[in-house]
Coordinates of C-alpha atoms and ligand atoms in Angstrom, one line a residue:
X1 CA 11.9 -2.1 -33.2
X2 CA 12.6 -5.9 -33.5
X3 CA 13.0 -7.3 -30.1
X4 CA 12.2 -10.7 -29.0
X5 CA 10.9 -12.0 -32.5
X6 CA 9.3 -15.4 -32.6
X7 CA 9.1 -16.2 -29.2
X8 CA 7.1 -15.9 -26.0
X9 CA 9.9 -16.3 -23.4
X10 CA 13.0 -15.3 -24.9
X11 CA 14.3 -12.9 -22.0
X12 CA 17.7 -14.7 -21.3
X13 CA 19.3 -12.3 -24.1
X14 CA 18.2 -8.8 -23.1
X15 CA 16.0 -7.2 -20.5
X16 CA 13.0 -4.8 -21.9
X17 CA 11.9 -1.4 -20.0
X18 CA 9.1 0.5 -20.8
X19 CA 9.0 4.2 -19.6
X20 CA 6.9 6.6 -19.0
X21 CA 6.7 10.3 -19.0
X22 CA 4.0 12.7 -17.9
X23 CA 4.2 16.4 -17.8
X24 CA 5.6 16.7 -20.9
X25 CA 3.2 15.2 -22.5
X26 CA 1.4 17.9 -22.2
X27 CA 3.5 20.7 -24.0
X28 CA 2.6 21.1 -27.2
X29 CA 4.5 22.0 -29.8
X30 CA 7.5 21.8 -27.2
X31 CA 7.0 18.4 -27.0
X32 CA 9.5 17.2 -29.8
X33 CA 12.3 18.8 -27.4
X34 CA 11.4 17.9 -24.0
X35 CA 10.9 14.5 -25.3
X36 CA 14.6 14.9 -26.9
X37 CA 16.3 16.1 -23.9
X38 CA 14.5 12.8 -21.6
X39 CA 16.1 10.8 -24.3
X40 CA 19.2 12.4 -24.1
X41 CA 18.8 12.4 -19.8
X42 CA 18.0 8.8 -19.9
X43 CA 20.9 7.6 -21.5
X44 CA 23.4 9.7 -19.1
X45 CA 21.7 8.2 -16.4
X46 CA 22.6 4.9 -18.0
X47 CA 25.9 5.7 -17.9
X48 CA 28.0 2.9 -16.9
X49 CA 25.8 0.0 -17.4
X50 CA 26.5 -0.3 -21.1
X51 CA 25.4 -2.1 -23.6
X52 CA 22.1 -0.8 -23.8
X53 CA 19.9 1.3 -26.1
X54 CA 16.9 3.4 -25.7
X55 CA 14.7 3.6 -27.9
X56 CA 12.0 6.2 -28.4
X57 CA 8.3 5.0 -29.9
X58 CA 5.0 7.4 -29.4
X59 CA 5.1 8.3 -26.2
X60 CA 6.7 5.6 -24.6
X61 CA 11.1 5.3 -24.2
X62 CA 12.0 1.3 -24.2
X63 CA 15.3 0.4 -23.1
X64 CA 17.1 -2.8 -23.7
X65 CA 19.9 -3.6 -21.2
X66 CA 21.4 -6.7 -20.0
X67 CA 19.7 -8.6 -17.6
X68 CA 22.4 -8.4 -15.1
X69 CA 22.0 -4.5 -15.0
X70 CA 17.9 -4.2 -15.3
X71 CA 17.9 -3.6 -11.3
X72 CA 20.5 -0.9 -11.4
X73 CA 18.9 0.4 -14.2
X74 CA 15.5 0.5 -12.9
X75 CA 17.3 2.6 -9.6
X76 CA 18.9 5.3 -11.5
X77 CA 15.5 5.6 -13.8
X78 CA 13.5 6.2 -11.0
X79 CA 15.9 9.5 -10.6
X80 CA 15.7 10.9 -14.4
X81 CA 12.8 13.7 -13.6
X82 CA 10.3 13.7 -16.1
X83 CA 9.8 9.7 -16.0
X84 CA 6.5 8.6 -14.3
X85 CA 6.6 5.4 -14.3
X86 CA 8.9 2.6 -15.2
X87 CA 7.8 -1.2 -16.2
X88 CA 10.1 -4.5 -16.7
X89 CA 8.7 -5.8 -20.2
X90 CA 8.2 -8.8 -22.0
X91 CA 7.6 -8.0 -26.0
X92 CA 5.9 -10.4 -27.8
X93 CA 4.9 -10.6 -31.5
X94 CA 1.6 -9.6 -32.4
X95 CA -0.8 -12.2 -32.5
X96 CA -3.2 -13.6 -29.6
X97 CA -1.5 -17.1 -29.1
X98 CA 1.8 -15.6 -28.1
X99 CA 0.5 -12.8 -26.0
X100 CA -2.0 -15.5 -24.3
X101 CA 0.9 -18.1 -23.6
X102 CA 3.2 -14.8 -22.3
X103 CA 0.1 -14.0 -20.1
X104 CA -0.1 -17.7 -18.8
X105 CA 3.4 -17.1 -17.6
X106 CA 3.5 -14.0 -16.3
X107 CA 0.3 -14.8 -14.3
X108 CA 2.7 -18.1 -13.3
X109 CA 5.4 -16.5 -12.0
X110 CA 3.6 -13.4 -9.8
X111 CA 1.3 -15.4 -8.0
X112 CA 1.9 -18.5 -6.9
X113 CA -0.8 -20.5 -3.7
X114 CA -4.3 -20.4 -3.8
X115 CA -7.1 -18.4 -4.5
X116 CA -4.4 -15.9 -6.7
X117 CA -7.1 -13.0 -8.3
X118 CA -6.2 -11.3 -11.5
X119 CA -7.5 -8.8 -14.3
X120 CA -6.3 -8.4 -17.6
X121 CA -5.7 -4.7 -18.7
X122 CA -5.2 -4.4 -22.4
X123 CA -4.4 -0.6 -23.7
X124 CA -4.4 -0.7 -27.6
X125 CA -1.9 2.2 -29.1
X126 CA -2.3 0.1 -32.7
X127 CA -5.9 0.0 -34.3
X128 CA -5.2 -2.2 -36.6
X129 CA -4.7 -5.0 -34.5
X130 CA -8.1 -7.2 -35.1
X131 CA -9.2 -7.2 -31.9
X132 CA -10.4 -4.3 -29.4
X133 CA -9.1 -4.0 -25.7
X134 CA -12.5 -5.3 -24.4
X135 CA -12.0 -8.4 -26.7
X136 CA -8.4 -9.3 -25.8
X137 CA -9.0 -8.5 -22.0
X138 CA -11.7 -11.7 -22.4
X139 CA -9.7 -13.7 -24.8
X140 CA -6.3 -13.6 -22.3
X141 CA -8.9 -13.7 -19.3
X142 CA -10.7 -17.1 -20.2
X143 CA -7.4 -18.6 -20.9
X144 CA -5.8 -17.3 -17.4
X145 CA -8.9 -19.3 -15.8
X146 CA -9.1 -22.4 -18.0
X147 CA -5.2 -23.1 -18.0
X148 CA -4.8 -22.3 -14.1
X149 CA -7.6 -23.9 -12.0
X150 CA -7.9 -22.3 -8.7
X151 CA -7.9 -18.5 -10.1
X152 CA -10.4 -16.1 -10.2
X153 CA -11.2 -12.4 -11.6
X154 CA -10.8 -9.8 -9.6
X155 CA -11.1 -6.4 -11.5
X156 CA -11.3 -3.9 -7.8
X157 CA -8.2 -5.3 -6.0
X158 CA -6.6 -8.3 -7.6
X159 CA -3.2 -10.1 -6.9
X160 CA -2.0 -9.4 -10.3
X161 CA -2.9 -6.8 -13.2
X162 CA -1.6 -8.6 -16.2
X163 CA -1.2 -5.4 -18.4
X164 CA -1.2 -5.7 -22.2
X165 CA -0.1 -2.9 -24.5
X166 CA -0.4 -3.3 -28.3
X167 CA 1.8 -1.1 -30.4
X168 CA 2.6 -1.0 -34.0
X169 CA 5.2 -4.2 -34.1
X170 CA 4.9 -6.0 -30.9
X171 CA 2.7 -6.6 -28.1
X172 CA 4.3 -5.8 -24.5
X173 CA 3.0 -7.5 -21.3
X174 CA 3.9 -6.6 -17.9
X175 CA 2.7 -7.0 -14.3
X176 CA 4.4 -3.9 -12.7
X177 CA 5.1 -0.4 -12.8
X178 CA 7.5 1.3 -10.5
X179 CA 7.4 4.9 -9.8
X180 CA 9.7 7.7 -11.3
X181 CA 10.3 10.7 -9.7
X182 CA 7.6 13.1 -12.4
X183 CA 8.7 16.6 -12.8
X184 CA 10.2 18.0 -15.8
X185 CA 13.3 16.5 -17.7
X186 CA 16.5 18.6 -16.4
X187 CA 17.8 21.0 -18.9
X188 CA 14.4 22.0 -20.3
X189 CA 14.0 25.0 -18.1
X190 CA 17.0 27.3 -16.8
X191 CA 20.2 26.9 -16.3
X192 CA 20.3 28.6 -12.5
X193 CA 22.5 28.8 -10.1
X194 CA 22.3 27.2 -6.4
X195 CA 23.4 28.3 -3.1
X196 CA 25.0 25.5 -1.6
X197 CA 25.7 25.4 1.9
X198 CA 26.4 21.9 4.1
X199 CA 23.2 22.2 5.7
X200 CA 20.0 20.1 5.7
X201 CA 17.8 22.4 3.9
X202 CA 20.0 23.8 0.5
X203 CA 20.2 20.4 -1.2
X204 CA 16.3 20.0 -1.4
X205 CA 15.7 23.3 -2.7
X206 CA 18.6 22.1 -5.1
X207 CA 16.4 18.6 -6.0
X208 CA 13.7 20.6 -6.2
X209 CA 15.2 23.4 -9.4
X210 CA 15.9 19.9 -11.2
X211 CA 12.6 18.5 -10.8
X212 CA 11.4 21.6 -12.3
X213 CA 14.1 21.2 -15.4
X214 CA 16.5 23.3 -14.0
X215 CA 20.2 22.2 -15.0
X216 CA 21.8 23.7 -11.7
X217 CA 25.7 25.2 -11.0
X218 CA 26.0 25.3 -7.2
X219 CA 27.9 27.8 -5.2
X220 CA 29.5 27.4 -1.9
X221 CA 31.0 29.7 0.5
X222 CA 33.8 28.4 2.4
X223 CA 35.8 30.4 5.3
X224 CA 39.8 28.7 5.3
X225 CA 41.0 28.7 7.5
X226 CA 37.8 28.5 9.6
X227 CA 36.2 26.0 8.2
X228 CA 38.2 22.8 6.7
X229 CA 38.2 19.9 4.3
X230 CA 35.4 18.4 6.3
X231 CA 32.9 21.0 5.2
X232 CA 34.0 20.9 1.4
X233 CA 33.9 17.0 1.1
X234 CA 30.2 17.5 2.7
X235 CA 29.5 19.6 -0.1
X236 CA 31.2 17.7 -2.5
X237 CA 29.4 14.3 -1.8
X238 CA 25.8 16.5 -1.4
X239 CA 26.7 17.6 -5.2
X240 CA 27.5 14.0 -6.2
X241 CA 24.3 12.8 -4.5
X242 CA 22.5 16.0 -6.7
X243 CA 24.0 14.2 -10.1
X244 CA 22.1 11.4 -9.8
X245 CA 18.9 13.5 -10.1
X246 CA 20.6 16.1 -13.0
X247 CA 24.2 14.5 -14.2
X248 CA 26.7 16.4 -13.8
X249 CA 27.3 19.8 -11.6
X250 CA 29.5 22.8 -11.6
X251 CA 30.7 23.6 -8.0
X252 CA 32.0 26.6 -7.4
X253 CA 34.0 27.3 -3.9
X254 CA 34.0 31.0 -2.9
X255 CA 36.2 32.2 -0.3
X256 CA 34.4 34.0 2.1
X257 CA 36.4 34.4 5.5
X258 CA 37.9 37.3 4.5
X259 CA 34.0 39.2 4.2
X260 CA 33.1 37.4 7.7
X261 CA 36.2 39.1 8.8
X262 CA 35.8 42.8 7.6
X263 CA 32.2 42.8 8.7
X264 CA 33.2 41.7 12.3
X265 CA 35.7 44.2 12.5
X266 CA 33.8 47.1 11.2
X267 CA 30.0 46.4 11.0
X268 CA 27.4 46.5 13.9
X269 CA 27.0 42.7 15.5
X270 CA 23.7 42.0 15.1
X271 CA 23.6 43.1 11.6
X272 CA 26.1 40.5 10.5
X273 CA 24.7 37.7 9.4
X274 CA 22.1 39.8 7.7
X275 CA 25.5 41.7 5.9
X276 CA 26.8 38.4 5.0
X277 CA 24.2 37.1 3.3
X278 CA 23.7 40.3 1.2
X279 CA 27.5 39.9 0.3
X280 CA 26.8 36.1 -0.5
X281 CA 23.9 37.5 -3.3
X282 CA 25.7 40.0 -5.0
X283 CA 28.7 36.9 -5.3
X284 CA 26.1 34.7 -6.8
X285 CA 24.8 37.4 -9.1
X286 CA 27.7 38.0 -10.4
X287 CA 28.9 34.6 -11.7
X288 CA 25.6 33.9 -13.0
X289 CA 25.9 36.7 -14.8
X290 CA 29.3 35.0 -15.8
X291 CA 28.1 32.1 -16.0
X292 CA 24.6 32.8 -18.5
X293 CA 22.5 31.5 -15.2
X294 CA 19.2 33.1 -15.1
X295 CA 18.1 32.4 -11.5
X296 CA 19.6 32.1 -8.0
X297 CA 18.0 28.9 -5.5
X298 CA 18.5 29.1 -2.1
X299 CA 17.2 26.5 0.8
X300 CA 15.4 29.6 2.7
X301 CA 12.1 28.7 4.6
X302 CA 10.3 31.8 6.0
X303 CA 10.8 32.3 9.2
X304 CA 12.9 29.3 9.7
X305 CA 15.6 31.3 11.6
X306 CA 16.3 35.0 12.3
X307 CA 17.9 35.5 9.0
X308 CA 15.0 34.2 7.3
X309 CA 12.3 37.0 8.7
X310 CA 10.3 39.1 5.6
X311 CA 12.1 42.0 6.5
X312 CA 15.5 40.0 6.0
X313 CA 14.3 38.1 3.0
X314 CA 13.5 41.7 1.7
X315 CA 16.8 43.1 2.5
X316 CA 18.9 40.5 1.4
X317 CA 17.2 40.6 -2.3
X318 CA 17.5 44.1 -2.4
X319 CA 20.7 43.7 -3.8
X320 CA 20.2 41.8 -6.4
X321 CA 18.1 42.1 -9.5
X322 CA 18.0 38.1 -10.9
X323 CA 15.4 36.0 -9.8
X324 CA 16.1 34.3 -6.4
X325 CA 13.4 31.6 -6.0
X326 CA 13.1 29.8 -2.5
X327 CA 11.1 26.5 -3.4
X328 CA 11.2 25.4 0.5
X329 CA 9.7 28.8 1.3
X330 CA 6.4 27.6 2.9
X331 CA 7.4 24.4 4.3
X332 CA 7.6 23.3 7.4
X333 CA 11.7 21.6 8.5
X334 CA 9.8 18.1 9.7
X335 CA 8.9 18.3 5.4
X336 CA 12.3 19.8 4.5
X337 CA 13.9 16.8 6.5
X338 CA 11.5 14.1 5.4
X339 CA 12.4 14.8 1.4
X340 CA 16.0 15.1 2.5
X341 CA 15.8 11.7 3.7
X342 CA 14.2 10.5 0.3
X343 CA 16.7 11.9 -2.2
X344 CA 19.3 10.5 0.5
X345 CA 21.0 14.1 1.3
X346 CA 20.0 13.8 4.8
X347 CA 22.8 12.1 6.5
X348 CA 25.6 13.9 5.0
X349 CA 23.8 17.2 5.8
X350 CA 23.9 16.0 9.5
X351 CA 27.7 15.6 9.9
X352 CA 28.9 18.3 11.7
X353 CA 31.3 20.3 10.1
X354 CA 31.3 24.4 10.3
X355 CA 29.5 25.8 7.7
X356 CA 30.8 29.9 7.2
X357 CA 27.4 31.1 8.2
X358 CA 27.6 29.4 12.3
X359 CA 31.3 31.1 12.1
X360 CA 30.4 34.8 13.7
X361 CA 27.3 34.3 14.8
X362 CA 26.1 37.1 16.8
X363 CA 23.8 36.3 20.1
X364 CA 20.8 38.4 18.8
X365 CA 21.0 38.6 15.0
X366 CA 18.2 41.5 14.0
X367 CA 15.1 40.2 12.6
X368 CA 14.1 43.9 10.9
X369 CA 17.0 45.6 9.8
X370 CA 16.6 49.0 8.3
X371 CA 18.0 49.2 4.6
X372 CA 19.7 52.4 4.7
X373 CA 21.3 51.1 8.2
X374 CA 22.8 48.3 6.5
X375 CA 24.1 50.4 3.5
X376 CA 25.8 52.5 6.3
X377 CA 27.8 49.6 7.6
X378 CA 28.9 48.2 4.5
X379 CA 30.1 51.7 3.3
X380 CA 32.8 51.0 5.7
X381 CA 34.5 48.2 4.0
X382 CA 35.4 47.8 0.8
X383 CA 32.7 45.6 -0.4
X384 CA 33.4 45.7 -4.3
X385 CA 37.0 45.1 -4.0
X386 CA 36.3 42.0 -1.3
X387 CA 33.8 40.9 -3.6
X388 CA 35.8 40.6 -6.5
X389 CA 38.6 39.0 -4.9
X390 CA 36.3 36.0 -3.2
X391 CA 35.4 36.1 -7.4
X392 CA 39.0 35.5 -8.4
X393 CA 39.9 33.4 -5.8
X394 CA 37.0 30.9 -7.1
X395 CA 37.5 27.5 -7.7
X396 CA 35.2 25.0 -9.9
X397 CA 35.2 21.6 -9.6
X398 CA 32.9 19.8 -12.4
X399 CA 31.2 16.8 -10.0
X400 CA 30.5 13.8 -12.9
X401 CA 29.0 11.7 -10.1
X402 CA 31.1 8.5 -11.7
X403 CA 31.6 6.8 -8.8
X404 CA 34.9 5.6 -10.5
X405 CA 36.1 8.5 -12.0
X406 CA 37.9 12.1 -10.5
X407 CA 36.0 15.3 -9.9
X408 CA 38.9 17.8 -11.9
X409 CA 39.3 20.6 -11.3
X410 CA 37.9 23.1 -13.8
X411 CA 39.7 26.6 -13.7
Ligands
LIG1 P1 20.7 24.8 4.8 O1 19.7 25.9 4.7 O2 21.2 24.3 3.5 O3 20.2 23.7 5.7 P2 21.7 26.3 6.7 O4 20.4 26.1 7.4 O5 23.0 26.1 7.5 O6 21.9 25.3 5.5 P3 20.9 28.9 6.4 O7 21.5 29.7 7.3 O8 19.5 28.4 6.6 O9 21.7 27.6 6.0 O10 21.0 29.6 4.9 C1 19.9 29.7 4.1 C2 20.4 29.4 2.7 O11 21.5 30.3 2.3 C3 20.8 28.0 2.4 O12 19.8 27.2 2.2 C4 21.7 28.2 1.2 O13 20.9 28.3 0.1 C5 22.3 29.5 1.5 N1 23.6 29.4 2.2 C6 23.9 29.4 3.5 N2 25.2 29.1 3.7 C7 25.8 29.0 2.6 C8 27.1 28.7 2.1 N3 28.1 28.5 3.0 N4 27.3 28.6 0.8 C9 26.4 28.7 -0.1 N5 25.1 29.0 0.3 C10 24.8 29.1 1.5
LIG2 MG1 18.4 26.6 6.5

């Protein structure tokens, strides 16, 4: 990698990035490919800021971008699961006077007014460099304090860190790291399938399955003409906010008034919802099966409402035989809400527009419905046909998340 040759403080051209990654470095002989598909991840999220390259170097990414788009960069990095931890660089070449004089500067430009503390932490991926980490952490740190009167050490809590890593071409000194989100890098793990709804909870659980490496499809169920364009732009911009965590996303829109209506007509009241939601699964079974997606997601929290009981959990997997993992099972909505708000879901989840499942809703929906009750009931419609035809009336809308380009529609 040749960047910044023979120069301490030549940034105007190109801004450096050093990333981090975690997880995956722990995954043996899988490593090569998670490590390939965080390459591949990282440059989608770049998408848009061109020119820029990324660059991968043992165990670290480095990205070069232009100055101008190093902060919007930085933002969509600290989205790309799998990164831990993201630092604006300056490389210099290998040798103690530059990296002292880039010190001297960096130290300059963090901390300016009196009694500034610093340390020096040096981190030394190349051995052959003369000296150890001990030895440049005193060589940079008796320059610091000889060339800027007034500063002291600090190694518990100072003002700045300079940090100094030394790798096989160029040293690179920095003074901050910025979070990433951890995880695993999408697309390592899955692809599933997620039940979408306009609601507060469904989105997490959708963050969530790509902070695990699941490349997600979502599936929505829509009730025309109950519910309108409102609810499907809600779930639109929810997907788009999704493809900033994963790139892009499948939606699939279901038709589903026609169920809701057969189920009113000719199904007991309070077994509805319950009925609806098993009619929802076998759906979502179904085109993942079509689809090659091994797992269904839902935003289900135990006990969160009546639907949501053990019994009704029980019930409503009963009919299907993928995998249906609930990540916001145990938590609480105050948490639920809380990461909504982070991942910035939350406010589109809160504009009210019907969502099918608060079309129908009975008074007292049962909390421990009998299995062989609820087979009764939906012997008396014709469940297979209605199911298929919600199938062939799908409509998928591939979500890029380019905030200047068209969703299109897919089939
Ligand atoms: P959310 O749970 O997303 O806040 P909600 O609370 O309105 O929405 P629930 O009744 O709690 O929805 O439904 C539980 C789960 O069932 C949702 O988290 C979602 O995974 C799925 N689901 C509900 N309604 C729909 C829908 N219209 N389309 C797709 N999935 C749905
Ligand atoms: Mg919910």
């Amino acid at each position: 990698m040749s960047i910044l040759k023979g120069g301490v403080n030549n940034t105007t051209m190109q801004s450096l990035l050093l990333i981090r990654y975690g997880e995956i470095a722990l995954k043996g002989k899988n490593r090569p490919f998670f490590e390939k598909r965080l390459l591949k991840n990282i440059k989608e999220a770049l998408w848009g800021l061109e020119p820029f390259s990324v660059l991968f170097q043992r165990g670290r990414y480095f990205v070069k971008i232009a100055p101008q788009h190093s902060f919007a960069a930085i933002q969509k990095l600290q989205k790309v699961f799998g990164i831990v931890s993201i630092s604006p660089v300056q490389a210099v070449q290998l040798e103690m006077e530059a990296i002292c004089r880039q010190a001297c500067l960096i130290l300059q430009e963090q901390c300016t007014g009196p009694d500034i503390t610093f340390k020096v932490e040096t981190r030394r991926a190349n051995k052959r460099f003369p000296h150890t980490s001990p030895e440049v952490n005193r060589i940079v740190g008796e320059m610091l304090l000889n060339s800027n009167p007034g500063v002291k050490v600090d190694v518990h809590n100072p003002h700045c860190t300079v940090n100094i890593e030394i790798r096989d071409k160029e040293a690179y000194l920095f003074c901050r790291s910025l979070p990433g989100p951890g995880g695993l890098p999408v697309g390592v793990t899955g692809p599933g399938l997620l039940l979408l709804s306009g609601g507060i909870d469904s989105p997490v659980a959708g963050w969530m399955a790509l902070k695990r490496g699941i490349k997600i499809e979502a599936l929505h169920f829509h009730s025309p003409p109950y519910t309108g364009e409102g609810a499907i732009n809600k779930v639109l911009e929810l997907s788009r906010i999704l493809t900033g965590y994963g790139g892009k996303i499948a939606l699939h829109l279901a038709p589903f008034a026609e169920i809701q209506q057969q189920l009113r007509l000719h199904c007991p009241e309070d077994l509805i919802i319950t009925l609806m939601r098993r009619a929802m699964f076998r759906i979502a079974e179904k085109l993942a099966h079509q689809r090659g997606l091994g797992v269904i997601y839902t935003g289900e929290s135990l006990g969160q409402v009546s639907s949501q009981t053990l019994e009704n959990l029980t019930v409503i997997n009963s009919v299907v035989t993928l995998p249906v993992l609930r990540p916001l099972i145990g938590f609480d909505k105050e948490e639920i809400t809380a990461r909504a708000r982070q991942i910035n879901t939350y406010t589109v989840s809160i504009r009210p527009f019907e969502d099918c499942c608060t079309l129908f809703v009975p008074p007292h929906p049962a909390t421990r419905p009998k299995l062989h009750i609820l087979e009764e009931a939906e012997q008396k419609i014709p469940l297979d046909e209605l199911i298929n035809r919600s199938l062939d009336n799908l409509e998928t809308r591939i979500i890029t998340g380019n905030p200047d380009g068209e969703d299109f529609l897919f089939q």
